[in-house]
mmCIF file of C-alpha atoms in Angstrom:
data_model
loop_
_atom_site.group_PDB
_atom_site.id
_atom_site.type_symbol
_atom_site.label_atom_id
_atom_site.label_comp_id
_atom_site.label_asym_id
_atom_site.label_seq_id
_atom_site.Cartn_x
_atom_site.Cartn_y
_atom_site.Cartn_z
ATOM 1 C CA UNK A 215 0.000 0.000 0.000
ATOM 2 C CA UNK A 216 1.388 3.124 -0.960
ATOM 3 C CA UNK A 217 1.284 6.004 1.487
ATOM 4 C CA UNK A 218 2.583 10.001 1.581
ATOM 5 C CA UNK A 219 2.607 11.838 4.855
ATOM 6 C CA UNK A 220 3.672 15.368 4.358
ATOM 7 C CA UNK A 221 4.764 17.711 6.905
ATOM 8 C CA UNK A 222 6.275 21.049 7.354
ATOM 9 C CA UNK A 223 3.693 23.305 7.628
ATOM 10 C CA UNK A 224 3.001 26.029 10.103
ATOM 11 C CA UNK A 225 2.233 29.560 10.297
ATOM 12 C CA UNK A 226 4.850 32.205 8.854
ATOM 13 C CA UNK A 227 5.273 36.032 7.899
ATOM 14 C CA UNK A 228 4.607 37.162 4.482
ATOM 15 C CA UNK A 229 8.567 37.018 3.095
ATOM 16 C CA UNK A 230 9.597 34.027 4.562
ATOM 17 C CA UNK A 231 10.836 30.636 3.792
ATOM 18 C CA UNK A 232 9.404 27.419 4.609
ATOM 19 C CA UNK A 233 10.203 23.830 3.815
ATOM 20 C CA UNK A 234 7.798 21.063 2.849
ATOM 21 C CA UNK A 235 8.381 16.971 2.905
ATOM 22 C CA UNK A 236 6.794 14.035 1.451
ATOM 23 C CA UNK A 237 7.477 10.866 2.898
ATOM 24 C CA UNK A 238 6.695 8.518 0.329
ATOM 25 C CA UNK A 239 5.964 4.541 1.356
ATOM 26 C CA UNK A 240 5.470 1.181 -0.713
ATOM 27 C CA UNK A 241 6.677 2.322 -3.944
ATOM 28 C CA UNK A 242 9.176 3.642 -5.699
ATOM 29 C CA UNK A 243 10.528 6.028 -8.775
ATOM 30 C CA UNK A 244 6.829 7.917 -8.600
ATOM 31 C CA UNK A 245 6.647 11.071 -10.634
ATOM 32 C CA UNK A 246 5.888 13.660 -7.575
ATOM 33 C CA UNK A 247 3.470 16.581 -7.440
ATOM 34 C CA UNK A 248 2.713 19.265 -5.463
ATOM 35 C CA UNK A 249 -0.886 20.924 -5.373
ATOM 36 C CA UNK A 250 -2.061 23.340 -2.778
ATOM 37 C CA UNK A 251 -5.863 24.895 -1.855
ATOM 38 C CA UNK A 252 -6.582 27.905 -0.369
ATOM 39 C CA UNK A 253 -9.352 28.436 1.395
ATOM 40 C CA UNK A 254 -12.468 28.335 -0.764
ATOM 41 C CA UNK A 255 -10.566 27.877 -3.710
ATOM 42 C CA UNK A 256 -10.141 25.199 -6.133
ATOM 43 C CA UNK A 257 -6.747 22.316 -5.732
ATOM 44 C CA UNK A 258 -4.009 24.302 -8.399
ATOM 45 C CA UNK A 259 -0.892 22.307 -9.395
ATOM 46 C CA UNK A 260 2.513 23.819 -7.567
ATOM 47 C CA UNK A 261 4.913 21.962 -8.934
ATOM 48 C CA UNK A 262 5.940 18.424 -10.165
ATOM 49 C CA UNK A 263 9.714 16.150 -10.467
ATOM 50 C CA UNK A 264 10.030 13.398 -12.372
ATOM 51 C CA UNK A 265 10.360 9.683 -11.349
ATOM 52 C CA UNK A 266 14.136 10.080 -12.351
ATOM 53 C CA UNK A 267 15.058 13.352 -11.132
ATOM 54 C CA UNK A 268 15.801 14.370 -14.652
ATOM 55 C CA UNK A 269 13.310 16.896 -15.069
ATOM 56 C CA UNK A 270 10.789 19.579 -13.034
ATOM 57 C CA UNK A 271 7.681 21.734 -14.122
ATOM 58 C CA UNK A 272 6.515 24.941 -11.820
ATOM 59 C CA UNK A 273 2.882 26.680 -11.546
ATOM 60 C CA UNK A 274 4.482 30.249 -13.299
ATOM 61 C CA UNK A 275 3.900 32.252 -10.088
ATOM 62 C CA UNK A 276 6.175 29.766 -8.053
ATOM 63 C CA UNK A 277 8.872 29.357 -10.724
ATOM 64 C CA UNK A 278 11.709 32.028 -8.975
ATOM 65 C CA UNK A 279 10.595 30.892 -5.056
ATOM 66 C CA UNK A 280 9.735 27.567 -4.904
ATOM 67 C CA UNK A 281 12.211 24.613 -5.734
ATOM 68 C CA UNK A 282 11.256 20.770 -6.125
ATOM 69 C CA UNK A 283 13.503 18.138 -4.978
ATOM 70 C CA UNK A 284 13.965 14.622 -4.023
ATOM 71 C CA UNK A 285 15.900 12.414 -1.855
ATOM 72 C CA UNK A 286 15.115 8.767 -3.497
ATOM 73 C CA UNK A 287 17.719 7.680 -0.772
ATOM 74 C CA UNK A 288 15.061 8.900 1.970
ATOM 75 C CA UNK A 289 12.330 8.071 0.368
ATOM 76 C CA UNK A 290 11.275 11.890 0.039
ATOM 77 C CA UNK A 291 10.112 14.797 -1.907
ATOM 78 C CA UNK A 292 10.917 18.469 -0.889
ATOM 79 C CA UNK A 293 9.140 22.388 -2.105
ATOM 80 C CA UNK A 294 11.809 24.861 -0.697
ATOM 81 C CA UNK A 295 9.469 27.246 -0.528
ATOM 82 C CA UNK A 296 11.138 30.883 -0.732
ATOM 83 C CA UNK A 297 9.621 34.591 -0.274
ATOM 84 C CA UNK A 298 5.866 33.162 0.725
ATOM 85 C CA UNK A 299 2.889 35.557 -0.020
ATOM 86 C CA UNK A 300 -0.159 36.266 1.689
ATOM 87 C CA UNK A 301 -2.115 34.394 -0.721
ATOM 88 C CA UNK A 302 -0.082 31.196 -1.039
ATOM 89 C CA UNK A 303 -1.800 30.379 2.825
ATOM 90 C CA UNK A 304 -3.366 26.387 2.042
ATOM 91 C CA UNK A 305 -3.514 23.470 2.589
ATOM 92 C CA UNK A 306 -0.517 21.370 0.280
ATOM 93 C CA UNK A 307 -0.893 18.142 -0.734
ATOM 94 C CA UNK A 308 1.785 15.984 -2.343
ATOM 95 C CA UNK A 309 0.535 13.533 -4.448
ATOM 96 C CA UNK A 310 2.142 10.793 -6.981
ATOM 97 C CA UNK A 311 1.454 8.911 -10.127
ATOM 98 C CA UNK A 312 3.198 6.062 -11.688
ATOM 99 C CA UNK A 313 3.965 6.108 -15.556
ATOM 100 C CA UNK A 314 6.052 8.294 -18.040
ATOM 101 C CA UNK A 315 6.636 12.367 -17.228
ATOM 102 C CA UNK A 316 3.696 14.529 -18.119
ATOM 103 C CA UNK A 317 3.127 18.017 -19.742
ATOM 104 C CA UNK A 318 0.637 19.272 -17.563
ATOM 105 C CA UNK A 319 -0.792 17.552 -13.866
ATOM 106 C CA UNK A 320 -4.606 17.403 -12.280
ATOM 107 C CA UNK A 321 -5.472 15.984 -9.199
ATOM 108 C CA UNK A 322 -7.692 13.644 -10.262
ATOM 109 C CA UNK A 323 -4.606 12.001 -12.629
ATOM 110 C CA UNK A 324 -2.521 11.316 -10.039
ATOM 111 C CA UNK A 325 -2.692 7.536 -8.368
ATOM 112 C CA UNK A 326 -1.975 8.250 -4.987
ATOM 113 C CA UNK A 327 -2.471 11.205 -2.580
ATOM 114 C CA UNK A 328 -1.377 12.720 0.617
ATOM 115 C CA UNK A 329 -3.139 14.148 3.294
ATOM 116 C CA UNK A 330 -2.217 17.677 3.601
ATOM 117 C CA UNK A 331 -0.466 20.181 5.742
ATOM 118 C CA UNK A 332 -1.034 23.505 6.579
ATOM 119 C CA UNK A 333 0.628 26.679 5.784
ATOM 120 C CA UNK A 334 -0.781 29.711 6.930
ATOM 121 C CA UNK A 335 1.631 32.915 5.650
ATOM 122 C CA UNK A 336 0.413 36.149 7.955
ATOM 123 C CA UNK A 337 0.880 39.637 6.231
#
């Protein structure tokens, strides 16, 4: 059974940095994705890494802060998450799907899914 626990979150100033982790259990070389949802918003795609490190896609208003990562060694995915807006407060949820990289990333494509954790960014 595959399983991803992130953690990380908390509550930080508008301007700061904050890093996220994605434990990832029971299977291996899973492309990775990041989605987040604010409050009483719709899930958007963050950010996504390939099953073989080899390549990375970005949301375009994350692409100079945020920074996708993994640790296959750990079993983990990272989002360095750099100069963090008002508006980027939600819930993040990593989530994985087995197969070939893809263009583009939905929720409802991916195979498995994490639970979420909170980041609250204060102004």
């Amino acid at each position: 059974q595959v399983q991803l626990v992130e953690s990380g979150g908390g509550l930080v100033q508008a301007g700061a940095s904050l890093r996220l982790s994605c434990v990832v259990s029971g299977f291996s070389k899973l492309n990775m994705v990041w989605f987040r949802q604010a409050p009483g918003k719709g899930r958007e795609f963050v950010a996504a890494i390939s099953w073989n490190d080899w390549a990375t896609s970005y949301e375009d208003s994350v692409k100079d802060r945020f920074t996708i990562s993994r640790d296959d060694a750990k079993n983990t995915v990272f989002l360095q998450m750099n100069s963090l807006k008002s508006d980027e407060t939600a819930t993040y949820y990593c989530a994985s799907r087995r197969g070939p990289w893809q263009g583009t990333w939905s929720w409802g494509g991916m195979h498995y899914w994490g639970k979420g954790t909170l980041v609250t960014v204060s102004s």
